Tab-separated table of C-alpha atoms and ligand atoms in Angstrom:
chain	number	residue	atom	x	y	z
A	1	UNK	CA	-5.313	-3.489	30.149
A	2	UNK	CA	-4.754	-0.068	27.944
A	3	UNK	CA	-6.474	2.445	28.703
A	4	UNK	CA	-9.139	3.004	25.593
A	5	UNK	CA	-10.300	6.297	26.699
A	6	UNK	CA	-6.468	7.943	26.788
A	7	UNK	CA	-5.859	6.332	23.501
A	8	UNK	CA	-9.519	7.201	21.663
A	9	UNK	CA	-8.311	11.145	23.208
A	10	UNK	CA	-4.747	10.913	21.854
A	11	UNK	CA	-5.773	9.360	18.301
A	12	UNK	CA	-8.067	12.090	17.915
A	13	UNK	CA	-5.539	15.046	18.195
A	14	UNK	CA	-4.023	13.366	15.228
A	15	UNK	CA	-6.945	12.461	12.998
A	16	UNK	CA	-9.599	15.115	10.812
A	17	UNK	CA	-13.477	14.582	12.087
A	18	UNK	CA	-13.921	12.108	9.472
A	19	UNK	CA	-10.688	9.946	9.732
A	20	UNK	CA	-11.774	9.661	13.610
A	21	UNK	CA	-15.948	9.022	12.925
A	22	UNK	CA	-14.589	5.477	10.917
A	23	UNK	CA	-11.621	5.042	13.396
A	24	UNK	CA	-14.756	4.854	16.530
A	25	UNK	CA	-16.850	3.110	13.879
A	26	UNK	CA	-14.200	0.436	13.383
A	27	UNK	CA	-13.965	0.279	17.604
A	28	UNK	CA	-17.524	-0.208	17.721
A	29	UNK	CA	-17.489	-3.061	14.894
A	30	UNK	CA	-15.075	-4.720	16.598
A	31	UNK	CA	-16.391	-4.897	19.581
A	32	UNK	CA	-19.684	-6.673	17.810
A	33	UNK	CA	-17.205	-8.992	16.680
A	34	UNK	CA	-15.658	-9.203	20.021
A	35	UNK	CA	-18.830	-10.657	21.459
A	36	UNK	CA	-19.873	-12.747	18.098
A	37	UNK	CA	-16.696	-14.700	18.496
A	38	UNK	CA	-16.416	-14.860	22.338
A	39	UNK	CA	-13.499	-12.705	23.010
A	40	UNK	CA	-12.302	-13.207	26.465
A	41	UNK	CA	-11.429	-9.056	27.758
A	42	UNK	CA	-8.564	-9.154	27.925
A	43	UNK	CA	-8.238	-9.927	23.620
A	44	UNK	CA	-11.203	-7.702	23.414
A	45	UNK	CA	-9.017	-4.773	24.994
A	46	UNK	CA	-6.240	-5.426	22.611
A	47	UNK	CA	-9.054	-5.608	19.697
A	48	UNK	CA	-10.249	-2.426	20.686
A	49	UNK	CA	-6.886	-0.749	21.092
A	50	UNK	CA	-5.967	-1.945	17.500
A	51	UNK	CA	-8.822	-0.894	16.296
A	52	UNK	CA	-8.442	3.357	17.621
A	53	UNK	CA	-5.064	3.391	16.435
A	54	UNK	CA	-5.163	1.182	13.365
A	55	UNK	CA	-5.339	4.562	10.763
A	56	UNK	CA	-3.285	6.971	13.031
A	57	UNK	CA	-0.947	7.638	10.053
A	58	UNK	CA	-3.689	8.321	7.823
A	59	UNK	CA	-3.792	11.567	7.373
A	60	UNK	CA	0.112	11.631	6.553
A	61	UNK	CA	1.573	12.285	2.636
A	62	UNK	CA	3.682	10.006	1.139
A	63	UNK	CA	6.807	11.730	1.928
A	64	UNK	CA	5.812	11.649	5.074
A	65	UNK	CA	5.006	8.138	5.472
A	66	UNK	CA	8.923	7.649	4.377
A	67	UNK	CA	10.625	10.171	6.385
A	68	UNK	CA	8.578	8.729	9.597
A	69	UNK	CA	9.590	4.944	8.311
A	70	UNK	CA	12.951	6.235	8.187
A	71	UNK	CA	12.831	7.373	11.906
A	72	UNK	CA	11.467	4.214	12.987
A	73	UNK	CA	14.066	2.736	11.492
A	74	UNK	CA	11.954	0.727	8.722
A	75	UNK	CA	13.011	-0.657	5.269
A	76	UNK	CA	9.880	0.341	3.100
A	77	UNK	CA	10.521	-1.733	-0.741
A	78	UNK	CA	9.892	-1.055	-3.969
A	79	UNK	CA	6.483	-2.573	-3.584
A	80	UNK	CA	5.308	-0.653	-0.338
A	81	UNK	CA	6.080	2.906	-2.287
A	82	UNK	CA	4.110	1.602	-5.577
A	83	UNK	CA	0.582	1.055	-3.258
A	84	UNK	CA	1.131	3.866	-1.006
A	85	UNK	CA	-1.743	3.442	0.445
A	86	UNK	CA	-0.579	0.598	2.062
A	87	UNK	CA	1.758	2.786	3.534
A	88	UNK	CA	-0.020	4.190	6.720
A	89	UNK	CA	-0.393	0.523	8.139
A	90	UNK	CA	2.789	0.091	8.421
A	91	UNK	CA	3.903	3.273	9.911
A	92	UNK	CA	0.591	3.207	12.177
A	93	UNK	CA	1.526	-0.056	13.496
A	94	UNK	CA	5.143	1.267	14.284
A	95	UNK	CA	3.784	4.415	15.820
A	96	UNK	CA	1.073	2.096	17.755
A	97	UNK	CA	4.965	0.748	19.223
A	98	UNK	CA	6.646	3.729	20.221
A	99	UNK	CA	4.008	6.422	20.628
A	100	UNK	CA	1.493	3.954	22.932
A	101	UNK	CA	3.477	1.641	23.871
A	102	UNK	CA	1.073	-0.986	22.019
A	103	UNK	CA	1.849	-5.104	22.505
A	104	UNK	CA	2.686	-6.881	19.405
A	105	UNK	CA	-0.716	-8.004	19.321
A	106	UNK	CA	-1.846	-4.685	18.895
A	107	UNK	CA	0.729	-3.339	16.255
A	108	UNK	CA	0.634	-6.696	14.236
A	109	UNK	CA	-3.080	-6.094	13.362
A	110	UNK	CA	-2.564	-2.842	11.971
A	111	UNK	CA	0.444	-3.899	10.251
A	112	UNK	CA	-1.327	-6.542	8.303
A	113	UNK	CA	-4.769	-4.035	8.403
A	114	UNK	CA	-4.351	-2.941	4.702
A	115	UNK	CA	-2.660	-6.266	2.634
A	116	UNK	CA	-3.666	-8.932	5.230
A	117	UNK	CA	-1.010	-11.113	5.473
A	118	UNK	CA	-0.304	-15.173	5.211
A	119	UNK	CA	-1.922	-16.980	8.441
A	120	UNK	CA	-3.840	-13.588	9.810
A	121	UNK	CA	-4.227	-14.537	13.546
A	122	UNK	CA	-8.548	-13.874	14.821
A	123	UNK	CA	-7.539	-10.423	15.863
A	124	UNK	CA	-6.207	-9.712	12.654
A	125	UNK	CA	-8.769	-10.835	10.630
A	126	UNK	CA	-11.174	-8.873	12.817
A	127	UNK	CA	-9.092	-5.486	12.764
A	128	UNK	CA	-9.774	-6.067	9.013
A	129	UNK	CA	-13.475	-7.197	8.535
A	130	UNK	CA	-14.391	-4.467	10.821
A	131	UNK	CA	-12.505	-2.015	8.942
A	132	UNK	CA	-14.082	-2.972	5.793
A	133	UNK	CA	-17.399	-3.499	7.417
A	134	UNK	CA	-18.339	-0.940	9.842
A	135	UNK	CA	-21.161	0.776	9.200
A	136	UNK	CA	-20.079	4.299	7.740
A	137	UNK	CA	-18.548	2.887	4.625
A	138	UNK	CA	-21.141	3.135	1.836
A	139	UNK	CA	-19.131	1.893	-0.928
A	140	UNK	CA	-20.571	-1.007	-3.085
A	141	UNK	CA	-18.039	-3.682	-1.960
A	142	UNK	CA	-18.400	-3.380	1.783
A	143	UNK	CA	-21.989	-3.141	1.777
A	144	UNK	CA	-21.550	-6.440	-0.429
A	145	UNK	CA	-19.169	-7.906	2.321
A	146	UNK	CA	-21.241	-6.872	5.396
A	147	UNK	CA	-24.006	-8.284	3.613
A	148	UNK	CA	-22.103	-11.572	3.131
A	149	UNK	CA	-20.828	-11.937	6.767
A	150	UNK	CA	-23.791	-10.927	8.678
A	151	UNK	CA	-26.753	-12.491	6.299
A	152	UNK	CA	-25.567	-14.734	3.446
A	153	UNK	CA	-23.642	-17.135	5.415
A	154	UNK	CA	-25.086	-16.751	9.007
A	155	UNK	CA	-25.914	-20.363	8.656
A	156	UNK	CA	-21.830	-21.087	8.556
A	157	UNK	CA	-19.469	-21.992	11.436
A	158	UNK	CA	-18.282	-18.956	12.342
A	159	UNK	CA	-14.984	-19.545	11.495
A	160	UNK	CA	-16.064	-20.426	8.190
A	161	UNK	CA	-17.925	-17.098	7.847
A	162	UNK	CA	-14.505	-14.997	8.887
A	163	UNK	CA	-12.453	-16.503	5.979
A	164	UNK	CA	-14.827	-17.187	3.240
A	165	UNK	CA	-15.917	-13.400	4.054
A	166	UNK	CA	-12.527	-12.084	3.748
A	167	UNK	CA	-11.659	-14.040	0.930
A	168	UNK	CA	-14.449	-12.055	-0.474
A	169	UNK	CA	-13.012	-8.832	0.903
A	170	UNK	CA	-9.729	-9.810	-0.754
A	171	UNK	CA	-11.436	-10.574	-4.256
A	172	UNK	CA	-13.188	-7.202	-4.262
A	173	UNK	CA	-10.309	-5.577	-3.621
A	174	UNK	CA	-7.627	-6.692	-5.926
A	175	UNK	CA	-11.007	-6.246	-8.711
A	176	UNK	CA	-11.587	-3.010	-7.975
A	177	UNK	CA	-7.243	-2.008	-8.331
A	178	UNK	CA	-7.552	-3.553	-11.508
A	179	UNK	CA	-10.606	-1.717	-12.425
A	180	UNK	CA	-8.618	1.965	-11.429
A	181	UNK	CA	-5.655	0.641	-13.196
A	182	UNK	CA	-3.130	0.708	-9.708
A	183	UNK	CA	-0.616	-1.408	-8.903
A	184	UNK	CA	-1.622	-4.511	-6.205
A	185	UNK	CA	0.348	-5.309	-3.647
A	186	UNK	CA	2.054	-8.578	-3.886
A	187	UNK	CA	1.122	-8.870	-0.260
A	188	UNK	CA	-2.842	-8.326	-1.105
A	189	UNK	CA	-1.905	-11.813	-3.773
A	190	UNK	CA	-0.445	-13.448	-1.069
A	191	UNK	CA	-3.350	-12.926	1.592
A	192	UNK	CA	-5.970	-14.033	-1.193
A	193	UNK	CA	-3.907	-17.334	-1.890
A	194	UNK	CA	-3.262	-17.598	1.445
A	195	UNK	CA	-7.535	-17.520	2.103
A	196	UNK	CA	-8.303	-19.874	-0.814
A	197	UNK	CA	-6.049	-22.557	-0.158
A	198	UNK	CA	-6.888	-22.768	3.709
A	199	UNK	CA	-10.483	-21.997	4.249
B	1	DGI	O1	-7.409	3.188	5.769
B	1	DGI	P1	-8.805	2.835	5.354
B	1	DGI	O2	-9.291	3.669	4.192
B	1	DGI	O3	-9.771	2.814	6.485
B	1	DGI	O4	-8.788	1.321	4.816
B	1	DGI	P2	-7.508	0.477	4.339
B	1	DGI	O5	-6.396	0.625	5.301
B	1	DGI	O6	-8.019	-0.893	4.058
B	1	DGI	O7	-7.053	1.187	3.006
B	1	DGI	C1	-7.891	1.129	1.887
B	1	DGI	C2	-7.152	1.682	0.715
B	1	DGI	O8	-5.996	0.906	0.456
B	1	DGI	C3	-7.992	1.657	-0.557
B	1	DGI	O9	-7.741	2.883	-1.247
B	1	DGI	C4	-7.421	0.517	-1.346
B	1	DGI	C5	-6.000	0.530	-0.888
B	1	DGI	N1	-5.346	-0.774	-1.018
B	1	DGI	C6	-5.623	-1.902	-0.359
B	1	DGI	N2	-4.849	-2.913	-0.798
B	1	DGI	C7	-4.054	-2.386	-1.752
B	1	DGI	C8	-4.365	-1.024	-1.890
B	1	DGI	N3	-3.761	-0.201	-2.766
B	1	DGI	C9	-2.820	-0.733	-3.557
B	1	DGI	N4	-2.226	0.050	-4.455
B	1	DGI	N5	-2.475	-2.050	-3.489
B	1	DGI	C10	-3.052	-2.915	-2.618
B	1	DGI	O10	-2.722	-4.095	-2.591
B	2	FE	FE1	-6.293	1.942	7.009
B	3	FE	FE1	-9.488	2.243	8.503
């Protein structure tokens, strides 16, 4: 099991007040989540581990997303430097690696925490909706989307619920890029296609 108090004290030397009140929001999401879908502990551990170090690259600049991809030996394309705020996922999720020594379950949910990704596995997809969910953010779309997991379609399967909510997720998202005029990561297309094919 990781240790979730050692990691909650380590994340926050890294992260401002604010960065680290969503980061324990997003824990505490996920572990509703946890207990909505039956988690058994030892997933719920991993959930909760993902979810403290899912935005420890946050508070990084650009430059030094790159120079710390280029220490952990990572490839970032064309398309990871034209969103880059995709760009703390995947250095978080490498950090998550060599920093805590995080299983791959851990560092492939904050890989994918940002884009998604084709065939998210349930800890993904909960690393995500919690992210976009928990209760700090105030924004218009994730009230919409908490709104739309835990009333409009309570009467779902709960399986159901997860991807036809972050389909939604997905839709609001790539609307509101368009709306500011920034680029969209192809991997944010794929995720959406991905969601409305197979749910
Ligand atoms: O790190 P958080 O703010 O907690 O949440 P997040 O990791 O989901 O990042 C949200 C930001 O990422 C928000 O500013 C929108 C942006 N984003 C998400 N998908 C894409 C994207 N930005 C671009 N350019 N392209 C995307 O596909
Ligand atoms: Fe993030
Ligand atoms: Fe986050």
């Amino acid at each position: 099991m990781i240790n979730l108090t050692e990691t909650e004290a380590r994340v926050a030397q890294r992260l401002d007040e604010y960065r680290m009140a969503h980061t324990r929001s997003v824990k505490d999401e996920c572990m509703r989540l946890a207990a909505l879908f039956s988690l058994s502990e030892k997933d719920t551990n991993l959930l909760a581990a993902a979810a403290l170090l899912h935005d420890s690259t946050k508070a990084l600049q650009i430059a030094e997303q790159a120079t710390l991809a280029q220490i952990f030996g990572i490839e970032l394309t064309r398309d990871d430097l034209d969103s880059p705020a995709t760009l703390h996922a995947i250095t978080g999720a490498a950090m998550a690696r060599v920093d805590f020594d995080a299983p791959v379950a851990v560092t492939a949910a904050i890989a994918c925490h940002t884009t998604g990704k084709e065939n998210m596995t349930l800890l993904d997809k909960l690393l995500f909706l919690a992210d976009y969910i928990e209760p700090t953010r105030k924004f218009e779309d994730c009230i919409r989307v908490r709104r739309y997991f835990y009333e409009d379609t309570v009467d779902q399967p709960l399986e159901k619920r997860l991807n036809a909510t972050l389909l939604l997720a997905f839709d609001l998202t790539i609307s509101g890029l368009i709306e500011e005029g920034r680029p969209i990561h192809p991997q944010t297309i794929k995720s959406r296609n991905f969601l409305l094919k197979n749910s």
